[in-house]
Amino acid sequence: DGGITQSPKYLFRKEGQNVTLSCEQNLNHDAMYWYRQDPGQGLRLIYYSQIVNDFQKGDIAEGYSVSREKKESFPLTVTSAQKNPTAFYLCASRPRGGRDDEQFFGPGTRLTVL
Amino acid sequence: AQKITQTQPGMFVQEKEAVTLDCTYDTSDPSYGLFWYKQPSSGEMIFLIYQGSYDQQNATEGRYSLNFQKARKSANLVISASQLGDSAMYFCAMREATSGTYKYIFGTGTRLKVLA
């Protein structure tokens, strides 16, 4: 089955620790995106990548880092510099020339920093 | 700057009735796409419907239709014959293209509650 996987579903970390969120897709999509969602809010773009070994900052990139070494994978690291990292994180992908430019989303990771 | 506005934080609708969720947008790009997503309490984002800026007709997908009024820059979602399972958050989003890259902007969402 093709799709996007994010692991783990729930993640707990101590304040000051870096943590990496996984995002893997087997849809052969070129573009991948990371969003942050706070309670009662919409999605805000953290980073996005249109192609392997290339990525751009979104609207709230401070305190986050990414890599895109493989087409299938786009991990997000939440660093200790991120002041308020507790949130719901969603990964998405989009095929080149996809139907209606639709994004496909993973199930999300809920990060809680204690 | 491009922007999506959803002015209804919450809505109630009686089961089997129709409901309209409002969305207005602002962009200077002549080519854009508008989307609606449903987010149940589980958190997944479910694609509902898409409208391209050059599409002449309003988009429809089953019980979902998009009331696209380009001059007013509005893209309201209409859900007909509401079901209890429609209770969820609904997000309007816009695709913007900048220097060949595609980004998406989301509104703050509308929480819909369907009453039995």
GROMACS .gro file of N, CA and C in nm, chain A residues 100-101, chain B residues 2 25-35 50-55 68 70 94-99 101-103:
model
   93
  100ASP      N    1  -0.455   1.802  -0.963
  100ASP     CA    2  -0.503   1.919  -0.889
  100ASP      C    3  -0.405   1.971  -0.785
  101ASP      N    4  -0.279   1.940  -0.796
  101ASP     CA    5  -0.179   1.988  -0.700
  101ASP      C    6  -0.206   1.943  -0.557
  116GLN      N    7  -0.021   3.666   0.042
  116GLN     CA    8  -0.132   3.574   0.026
  116GLN      C    9  -0.188   3.533   0.161
  139TYR      N   10  -1.007   3.444   0.036
  139TYR     CA   11  -0.863   3.437   0.012
  139TYR      C   12  -0.816   3.567  -0.050
  140ASP      N   13  -0.687   3.586  -0.046
  140ASP     CA   14  -0.627   3.704  -0.105
  140ASP      C   15  -0.498   3.662  -0.173
  141THR      N   16  -0.487   3.693  -0.299
  141THR     CA   17  -0.366   3.663  -0.374
  141THR      C   18  -0.357   3.753  -0.495
  142SER      N   19  -0.235   3.780  -0.538
  142SER     CA   20  -0.212   3.856  -0.661
  142SER      C   21  -0.170   3.764  -0.775
  143ASP      N   22  -0.155   3.637  -0.745
  143ASP     CA   23  -0.116   3.538  -0.844
  143ASP      C   24  -0.239   3.503  -0.929
  144PRO      N   25  -0.232   3.513  -1.062
  144PRO     CA   26  -0.350   3.480  -1.144
  144PRO      C   27  -0.379   3.331  -1.148
  145SER      N   28  -0.279   3.249  -1.117
  145SER     CA   29  -0.297   3.104  -1.118
  145SER      C   30  -0.281   3.051  -0.976
  146TYR      N   31  -0.388   2.994  -0.924
  146TYR     CA   32  -0.383   2.942  -0.787
  146TYR      C   33  -0.483   2.828  -0.774
  147GLY      N   34  -0.469   2.755  -0.667
  147GLY     CA   35  -0.560   2.645  -0.640
  147GLY      C   36  -0.615   2.657  -0.500
  148LEU      N   37  -0.737   2.617  -0.483
  148LEU     CA   38  -0.804   2.624  -0.353
  148LEU      C   39  -0.847   2.484  -0.311
  149PHE      N   40  -0.827   2.452  -0.186
  149PHE     CA   41  -0.853   2.318  -0.133
  149PHE      C   42  -0.936   2.326  -0.006
  164TYR      N   43  -1.115   2.032  -0.462
  164TYR     CA   44  -1.018   2.127  -0.519
  164TYR      C   45  -1.087   2.213  -0.625
  165GLN      N   46  -1.044   2.341  -0.627
  165GLN     CA   47  -1.093   2.433  -0.730
  165GLN      C   48  -0.974   2.508  -0.787
  166GLY      N   49  -0.953   2.500  -0.916
  166GLY     CA   50  -0.848   2.577  -0.981
  166GLY      C   51  -0.898   2.715  -1.018
  167SER      N   52  -0.808   2.811  -1.020
  167SER     CA   53  -0.850   2.949  -1.045
  167SER      C   54  -0.908   2.970  -1.184
  168TYR      N   55  -0.873   2.883  -1.278
  168TYR     CA   56  -0.923   2.897  -1.414
  168TYR      C   57  -1.042   2.806  -1.444
  169ASP      N   58  -1.081   2.728  -1.343
  169ASP     CA   59  -1.195   2.638  -1.364
  169ASP      C   60  -1.322   2.720  -1.379
  182PHE      N   61  -1.748   2.874  -0.571
  182PHE     CA   62  -1.633   2.958  -0.607
  182PHE      C   63  -1.683   3.088  -0.668
  184LYS      N   64  -1.506   3.406  -0.784
  184LYS     CA   65  -1.372   3.458  -0.806
  184LYS      C   66  -1.364   3.608  -0.781
  208MET      N   67  -0.484   2.734   0.022
  208MET     CA   68  -0.455   2.786  -0.111
  208MET      C   69  -0.313   2.748  -0.150
  209ARG      N   70  -0.297   2.707  -0.274
  209ARG     CA   71  -0.165   2.677  -0.327
  209ARG      C   72  -0.111   2.800  -0.395
  210GLU      N   73   0.011   2.837  -0.357
  210GLU     CA   74   0.077   2.947  -0.424
  210GLU      C   75   0.204   2.896  -0.489
  211ALA      N   76   0.236   2.951  -0.605
  211ALA     CA   77   0.355   2.910  -0.678
  211ALA      C   78   0.453   3.027  -0.678
  212THR      N   79   0.571   3.002  -0.626
  212THR     CA   80   0.674   3.106  -0.619
  212THR      C   81   0.803   3.051  -0.677
  213SER      N   82   0.848   3.112  -0.785
  213SER     CA   83   0.974   3.069  -0.850
  213SER      C   84   0.976   2.920  -0.876
  215THR      N   85   0.828   2.684  -0.721
  215THR     CA   86   0.800   2.597  -0.607
  215THR      C   87   0.657   2.619  -0.561
  216TYR      N   88   0.600   2.514  -0.505
  216TYR     CA   89   0.461   2.518  -0.462
  216TYR      C   90   0.456   2.519  -0.309
  217LYS      N   91   0.387   2.619  -0.254
  217LYS     CA   92   0.362   2.624  -0.112
  217LYS      C   93   0.213   2.632  -0.089
   0.00000   0.00000   0.00000
